[in-house]
mmCIF file of C-alpha atoms in Angstrom:
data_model
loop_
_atom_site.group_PDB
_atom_site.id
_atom_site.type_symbol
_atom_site.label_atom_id
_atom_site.label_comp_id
_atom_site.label_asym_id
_atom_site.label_seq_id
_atom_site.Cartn_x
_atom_site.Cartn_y
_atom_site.Cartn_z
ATOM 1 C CA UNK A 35 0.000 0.000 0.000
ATOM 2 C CA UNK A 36 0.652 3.426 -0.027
ATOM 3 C CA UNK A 37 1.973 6.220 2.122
ATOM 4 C CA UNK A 38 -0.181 9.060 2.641
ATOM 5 C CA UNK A 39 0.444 12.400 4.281
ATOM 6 C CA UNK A 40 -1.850 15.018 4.842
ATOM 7 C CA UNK A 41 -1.357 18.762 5.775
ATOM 8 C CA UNK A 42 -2.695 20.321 7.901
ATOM 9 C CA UNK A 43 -3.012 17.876 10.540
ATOM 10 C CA UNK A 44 -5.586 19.688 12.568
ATOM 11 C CA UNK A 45 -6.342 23.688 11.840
ATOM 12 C CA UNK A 46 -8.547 25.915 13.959
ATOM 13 C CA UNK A 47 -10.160 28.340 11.263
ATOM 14 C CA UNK A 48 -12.488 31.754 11.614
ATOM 15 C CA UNK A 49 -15.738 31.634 10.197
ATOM 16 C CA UNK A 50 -15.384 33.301 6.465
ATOM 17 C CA UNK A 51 -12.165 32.115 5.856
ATOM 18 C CA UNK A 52 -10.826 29.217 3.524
ATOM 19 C CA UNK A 53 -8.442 26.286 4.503
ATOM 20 C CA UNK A 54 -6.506 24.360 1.448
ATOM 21 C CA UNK A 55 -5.308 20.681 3.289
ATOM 22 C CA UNK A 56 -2.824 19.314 0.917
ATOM 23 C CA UNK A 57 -2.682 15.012 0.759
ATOM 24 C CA UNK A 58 0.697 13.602 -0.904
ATOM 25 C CA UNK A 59 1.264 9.793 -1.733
ATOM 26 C CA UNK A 60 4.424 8.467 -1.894
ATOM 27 C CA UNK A 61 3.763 6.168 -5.052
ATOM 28 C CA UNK A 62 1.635 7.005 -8.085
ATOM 29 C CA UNK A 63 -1.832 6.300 -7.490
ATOM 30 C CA UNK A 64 -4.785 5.839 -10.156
ATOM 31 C CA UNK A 65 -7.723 7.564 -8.183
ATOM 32 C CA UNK A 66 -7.898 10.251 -5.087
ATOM 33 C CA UNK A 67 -10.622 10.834 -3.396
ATOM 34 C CA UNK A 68 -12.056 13.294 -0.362
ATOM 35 C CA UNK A 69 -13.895 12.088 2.508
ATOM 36 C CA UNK A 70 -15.728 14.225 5.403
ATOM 37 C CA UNK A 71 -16.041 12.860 8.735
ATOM 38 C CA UNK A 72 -18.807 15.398 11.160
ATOM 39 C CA UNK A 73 -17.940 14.900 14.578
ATOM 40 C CA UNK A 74 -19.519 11.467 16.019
ATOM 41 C CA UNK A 75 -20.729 10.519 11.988
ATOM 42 C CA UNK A 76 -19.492 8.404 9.109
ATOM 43 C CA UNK A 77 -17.617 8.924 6.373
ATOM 44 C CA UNK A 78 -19.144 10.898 4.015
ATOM 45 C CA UNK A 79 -17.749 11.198 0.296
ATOM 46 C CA UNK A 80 -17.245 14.504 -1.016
ATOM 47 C CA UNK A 81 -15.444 13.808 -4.538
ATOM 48 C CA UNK A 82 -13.336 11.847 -6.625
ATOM 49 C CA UNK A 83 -9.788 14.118 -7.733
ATOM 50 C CA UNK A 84 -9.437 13.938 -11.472
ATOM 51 C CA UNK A 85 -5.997 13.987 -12.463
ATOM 52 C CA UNK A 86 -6.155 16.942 -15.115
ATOM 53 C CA UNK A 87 -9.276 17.722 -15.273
ATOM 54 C CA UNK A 88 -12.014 18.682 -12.947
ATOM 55 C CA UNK A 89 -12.974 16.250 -9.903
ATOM 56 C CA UNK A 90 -16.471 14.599 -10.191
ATOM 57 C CA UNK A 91 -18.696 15.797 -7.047
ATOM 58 C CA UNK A 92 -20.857 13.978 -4.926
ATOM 59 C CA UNK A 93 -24.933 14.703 -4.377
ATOM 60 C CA UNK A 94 -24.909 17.623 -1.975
ATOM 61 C CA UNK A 95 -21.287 19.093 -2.851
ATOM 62 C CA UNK A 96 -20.425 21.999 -5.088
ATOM 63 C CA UNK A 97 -17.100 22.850 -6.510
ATOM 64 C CA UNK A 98 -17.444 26.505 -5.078
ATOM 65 C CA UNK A 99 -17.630 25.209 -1.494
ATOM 66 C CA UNK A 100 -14.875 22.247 -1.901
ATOM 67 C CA UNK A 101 -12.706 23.060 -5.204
ATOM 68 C CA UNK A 102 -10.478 20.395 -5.933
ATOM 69 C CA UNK A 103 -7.450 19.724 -7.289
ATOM 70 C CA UNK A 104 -4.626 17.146 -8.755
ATOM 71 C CA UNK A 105 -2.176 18.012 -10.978
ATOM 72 C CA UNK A 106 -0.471 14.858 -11.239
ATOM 73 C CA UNK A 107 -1.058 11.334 -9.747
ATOM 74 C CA UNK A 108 0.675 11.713 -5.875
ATOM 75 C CA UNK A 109 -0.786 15.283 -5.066
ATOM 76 C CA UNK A 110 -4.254 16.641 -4.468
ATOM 77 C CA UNK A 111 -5.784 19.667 -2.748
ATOM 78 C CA UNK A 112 -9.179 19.869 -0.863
ATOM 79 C CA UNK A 113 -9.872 23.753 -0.238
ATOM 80 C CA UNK A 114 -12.927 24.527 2.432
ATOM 81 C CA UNK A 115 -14.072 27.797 1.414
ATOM 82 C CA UNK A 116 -15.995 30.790 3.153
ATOM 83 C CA UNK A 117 -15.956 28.337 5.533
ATOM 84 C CA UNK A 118 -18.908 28.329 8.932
ATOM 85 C CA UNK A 119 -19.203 25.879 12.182
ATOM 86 C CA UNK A 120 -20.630 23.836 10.211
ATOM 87 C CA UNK A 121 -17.400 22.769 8.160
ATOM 88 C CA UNK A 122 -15.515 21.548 11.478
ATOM 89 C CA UNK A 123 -14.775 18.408 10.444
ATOM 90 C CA UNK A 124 -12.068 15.820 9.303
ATOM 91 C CA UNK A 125 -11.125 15.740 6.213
ATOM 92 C CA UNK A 126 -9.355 12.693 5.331
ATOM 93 C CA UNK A 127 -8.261 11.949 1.584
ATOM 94 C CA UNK A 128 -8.142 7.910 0.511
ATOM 95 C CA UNK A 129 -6.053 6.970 -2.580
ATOM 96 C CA UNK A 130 -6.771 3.599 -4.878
ATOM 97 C CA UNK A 131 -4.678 1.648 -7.296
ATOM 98 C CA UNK A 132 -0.831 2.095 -6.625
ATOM 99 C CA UNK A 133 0.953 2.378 -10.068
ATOM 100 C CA UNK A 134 3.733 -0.172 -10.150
ATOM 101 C CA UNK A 135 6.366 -0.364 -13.434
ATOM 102 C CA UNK A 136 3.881 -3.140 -15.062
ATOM 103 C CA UNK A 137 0.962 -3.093 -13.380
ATOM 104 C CA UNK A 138 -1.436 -1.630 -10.972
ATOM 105 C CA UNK A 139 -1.714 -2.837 -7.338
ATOM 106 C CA UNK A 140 -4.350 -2.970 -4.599
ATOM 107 C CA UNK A 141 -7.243 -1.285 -7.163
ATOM 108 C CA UNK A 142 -10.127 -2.147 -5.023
ATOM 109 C CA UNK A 143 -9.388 -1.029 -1.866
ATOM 110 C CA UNK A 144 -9.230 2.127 -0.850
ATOM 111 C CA UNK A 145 -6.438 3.635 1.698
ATOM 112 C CA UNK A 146 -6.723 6.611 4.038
ATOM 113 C CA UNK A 147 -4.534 9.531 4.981
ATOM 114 C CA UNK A 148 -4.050 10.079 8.786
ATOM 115 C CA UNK A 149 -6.810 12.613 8.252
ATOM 116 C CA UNK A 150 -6.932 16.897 9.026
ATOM 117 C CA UNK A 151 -9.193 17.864 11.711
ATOM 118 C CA UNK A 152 -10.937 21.219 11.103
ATOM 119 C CA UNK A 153 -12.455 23.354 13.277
ATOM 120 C CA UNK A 154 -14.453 26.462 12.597
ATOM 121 C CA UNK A 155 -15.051 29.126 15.151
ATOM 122 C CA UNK B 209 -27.451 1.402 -4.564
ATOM 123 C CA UNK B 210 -25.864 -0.165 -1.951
ATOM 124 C CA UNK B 211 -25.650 0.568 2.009
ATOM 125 C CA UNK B 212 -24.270 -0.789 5.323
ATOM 126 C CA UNK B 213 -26.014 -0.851 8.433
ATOM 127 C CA UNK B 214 -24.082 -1.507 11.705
ATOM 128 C CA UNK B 215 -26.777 -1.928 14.490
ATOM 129 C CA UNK B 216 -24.312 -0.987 17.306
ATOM 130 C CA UNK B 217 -23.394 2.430 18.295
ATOM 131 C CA UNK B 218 -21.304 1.283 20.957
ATOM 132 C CA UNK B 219 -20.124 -1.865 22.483
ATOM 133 C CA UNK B 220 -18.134 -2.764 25.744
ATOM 134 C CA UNK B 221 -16.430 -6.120 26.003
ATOM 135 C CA UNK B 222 -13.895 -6.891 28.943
ATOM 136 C CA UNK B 223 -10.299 -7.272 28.026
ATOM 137 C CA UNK B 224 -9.982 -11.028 26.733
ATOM 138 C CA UNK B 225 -13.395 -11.777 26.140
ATOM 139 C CA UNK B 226 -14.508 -12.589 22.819
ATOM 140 C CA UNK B 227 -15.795 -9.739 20.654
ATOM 141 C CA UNK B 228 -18.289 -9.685 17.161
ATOM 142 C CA UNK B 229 -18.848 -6.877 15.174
ATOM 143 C CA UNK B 230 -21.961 -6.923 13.380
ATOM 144 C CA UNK B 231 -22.742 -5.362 9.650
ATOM 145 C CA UNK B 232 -25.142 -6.357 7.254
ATOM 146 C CA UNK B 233 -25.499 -4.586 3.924
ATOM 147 C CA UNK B 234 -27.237 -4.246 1.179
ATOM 148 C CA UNK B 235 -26.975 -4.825 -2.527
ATOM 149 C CA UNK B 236 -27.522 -6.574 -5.467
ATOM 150 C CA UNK B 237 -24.776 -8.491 -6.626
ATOM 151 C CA UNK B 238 -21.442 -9.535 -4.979
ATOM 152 C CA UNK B 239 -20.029 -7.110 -2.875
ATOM 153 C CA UNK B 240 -16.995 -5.838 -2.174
ATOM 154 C CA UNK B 241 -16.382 -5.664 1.905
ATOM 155 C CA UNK B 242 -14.228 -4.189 3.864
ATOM 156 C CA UNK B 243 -13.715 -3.466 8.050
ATOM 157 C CA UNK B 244 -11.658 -0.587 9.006
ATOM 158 C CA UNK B 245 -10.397 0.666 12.254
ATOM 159 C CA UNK B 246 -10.013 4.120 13.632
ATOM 160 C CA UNK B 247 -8.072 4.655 16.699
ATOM 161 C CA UNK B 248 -8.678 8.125 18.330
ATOM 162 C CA UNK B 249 -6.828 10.877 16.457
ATOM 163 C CA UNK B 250 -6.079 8.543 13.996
ATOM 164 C CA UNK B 251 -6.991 8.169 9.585
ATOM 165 C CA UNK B 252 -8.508 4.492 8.671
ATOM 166 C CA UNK B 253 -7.061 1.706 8.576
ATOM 167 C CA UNK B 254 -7.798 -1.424 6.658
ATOM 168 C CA UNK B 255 -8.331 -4.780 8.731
ATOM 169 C CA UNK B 256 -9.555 -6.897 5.916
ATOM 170 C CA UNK B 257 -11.194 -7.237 3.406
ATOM 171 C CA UNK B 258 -13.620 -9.944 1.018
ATOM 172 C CA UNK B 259 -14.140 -10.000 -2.696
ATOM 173 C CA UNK B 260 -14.410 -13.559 -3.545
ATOM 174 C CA UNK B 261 -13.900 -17.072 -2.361
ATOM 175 C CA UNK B 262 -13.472 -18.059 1.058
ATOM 176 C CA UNK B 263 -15.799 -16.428 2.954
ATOM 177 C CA UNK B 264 -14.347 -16.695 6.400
ATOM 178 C CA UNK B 265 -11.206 -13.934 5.687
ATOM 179 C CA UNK B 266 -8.370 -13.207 7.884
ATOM 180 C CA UNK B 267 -7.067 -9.745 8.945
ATOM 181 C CA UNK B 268 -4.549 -7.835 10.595
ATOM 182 C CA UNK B 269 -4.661 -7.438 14.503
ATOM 183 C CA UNK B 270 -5.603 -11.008 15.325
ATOM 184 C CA UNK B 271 -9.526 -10.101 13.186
ATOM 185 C CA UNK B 272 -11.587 -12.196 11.352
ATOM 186 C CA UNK B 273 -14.787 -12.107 9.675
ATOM 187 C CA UNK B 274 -17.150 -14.230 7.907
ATOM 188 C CA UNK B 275 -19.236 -13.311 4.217
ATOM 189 C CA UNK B 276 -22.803 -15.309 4.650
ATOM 190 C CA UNK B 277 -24.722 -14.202 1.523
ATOM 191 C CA UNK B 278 -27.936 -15.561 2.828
ATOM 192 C CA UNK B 279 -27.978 -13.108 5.477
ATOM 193 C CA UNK B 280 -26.348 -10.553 3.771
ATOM 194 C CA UNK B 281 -23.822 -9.842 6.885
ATOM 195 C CA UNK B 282 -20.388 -9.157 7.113
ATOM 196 C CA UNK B 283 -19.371 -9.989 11.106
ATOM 197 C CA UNK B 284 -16.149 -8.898 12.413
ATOM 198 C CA UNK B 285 -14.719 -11.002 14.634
ATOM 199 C CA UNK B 286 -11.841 -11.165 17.861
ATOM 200 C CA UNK B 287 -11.089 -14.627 19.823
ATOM 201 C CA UNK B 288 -9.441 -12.104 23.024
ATOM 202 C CA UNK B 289 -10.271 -8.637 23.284
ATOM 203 C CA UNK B 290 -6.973 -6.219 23.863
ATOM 204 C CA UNK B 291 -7.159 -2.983 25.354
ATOM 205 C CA UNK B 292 -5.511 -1.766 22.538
ATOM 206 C CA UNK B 293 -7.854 -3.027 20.082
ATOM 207 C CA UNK B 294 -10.057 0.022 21.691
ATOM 208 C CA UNK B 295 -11.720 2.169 18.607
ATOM 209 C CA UNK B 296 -14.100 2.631 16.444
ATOM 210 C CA UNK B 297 -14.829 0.290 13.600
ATOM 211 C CA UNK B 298 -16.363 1.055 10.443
ATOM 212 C CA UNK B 299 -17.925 -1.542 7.991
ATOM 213 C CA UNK B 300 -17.988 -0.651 4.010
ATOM 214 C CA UNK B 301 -19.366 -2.406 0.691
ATOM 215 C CA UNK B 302 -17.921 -1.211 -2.480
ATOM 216 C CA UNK B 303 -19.185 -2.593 -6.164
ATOM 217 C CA UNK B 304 -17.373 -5.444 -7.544
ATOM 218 C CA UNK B 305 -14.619 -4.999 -10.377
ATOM 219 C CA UNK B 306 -12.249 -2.308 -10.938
ATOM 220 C CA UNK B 307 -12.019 0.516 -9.611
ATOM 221 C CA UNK B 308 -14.515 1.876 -7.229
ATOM 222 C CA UNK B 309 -15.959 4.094 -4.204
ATOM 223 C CA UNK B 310 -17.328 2.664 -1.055
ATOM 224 C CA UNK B 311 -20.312 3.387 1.335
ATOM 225 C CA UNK B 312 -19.413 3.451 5.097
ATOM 226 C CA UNK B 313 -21.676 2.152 7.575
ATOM 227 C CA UNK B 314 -22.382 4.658 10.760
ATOM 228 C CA UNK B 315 -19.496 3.063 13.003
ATOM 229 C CA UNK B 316 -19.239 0.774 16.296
ATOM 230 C CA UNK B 317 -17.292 2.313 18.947
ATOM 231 C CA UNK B 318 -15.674 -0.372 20.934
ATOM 232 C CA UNK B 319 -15.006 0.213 24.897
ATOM 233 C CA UNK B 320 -12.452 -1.986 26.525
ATOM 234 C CA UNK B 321 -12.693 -2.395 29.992
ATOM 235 C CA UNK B 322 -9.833 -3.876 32.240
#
């Protein structure tokens, strides 16, 4: 599997403002994707990170509130913007299919990052 | 579409007792399943995981846990509790073949008590 990092790992933010939380694999990966977590819920997906092109959004999430990006196949950005109490969350960002010099690996299961905790006063 | 329904909120077990998980999903063809475990503070991490064949699958941690397609449920399983194995635990079914996204069930929360 993978190693995933994520940055920030926890932020305290002011209502209004935007947070971009970075995730970088250390190994090629085929999909990214962004999870939220509300305090004491599930996971809940927000989008899928297209390398190159825009990421594909989940029922309920806009690309003005969470723009996403990847510009290549280890690095992606979640941004939380103008953001309220609401937001305070983790955001955790899962990777799938490591790219391997002739093949792909492990491309149906999904792996986590440790995860960035956000809270919004 | 499919879903995952773990009936426990929370569960307390004493420190080498026995421990079962339950999770039961939904969906029309073969699922993909998968337990995770989240320690406090901490991202997901994968415990096992079924796609096909033997459906009593070993995991990391000293886990098991047993595919029976007749009542759609995906049981986690522990012989001896540790405290360390304190956390929450988080069934999820994913569509079969290639690449895919999964749905999360709502979490156990396991208490170990000395």
């Amino acid at each position: 599997s993978a190693v995933i990092s994520q940055k920030p790992s926890r932020d305290i933010c002011q209502r209004g403002t935007s947070l971009t939380i970075q995730c970088q694999v250390d190994s090629q990966v085929t999909m990214m994707f962004w999870y939220r977590q509300q305090p004491g819920q599930s996971l809940t997906l927000i989008a899928t990170a297209n390398q190159g092109s825009e990421a594909t959004y989940e029922s309920g999430f806009v690309i003005d509130k969470f723009p996403i990006s990847r510009p290549n196949l280890t690095f992606s950005t979640l941004t939380v913007s103008n953001m309220s109490p609401e937001d305070s969350s983790i955001y955790l960002c899962s990777v799938v299919g490591v790219v391997l010099a002739t093949s792909t690996s492990g491309t149906d299961t999904q792996y986590f990052g440790p995860g960035t905790r956000l809270t919004v006063l | 579409a499919q879903s995952v329904t773990q009936p426990d909120i929370h569960i307390t077990v004493s420190e080498g007792a026995s421990l079962e998980l339950r999770c039961n999903y939904s969906y029309g063809a073969t699922p993909y399943l998968f337990w995770y475990v989240q320690s406090p503070g901490q991202g997901l991490q994968l415990l096992l995981k079924y796609f096909s064949g033997d459906t009593l699958v070993q995991g990391i941690k000293g886990f098991e846990a047993e595919f029976k397609r007749s009542q759609s449920s995906f049981n986690l399983r522990k012989p001896s509790v540790h405290w360390s194995d304190a956390a929450e635990y988080f069934c999820a079914v994913g569509v079969a073949g290639g690449y895919q996204k999964v749905t999360f069930g709502t979490g156990t929360k396991l208490q170990v008590i000395p």
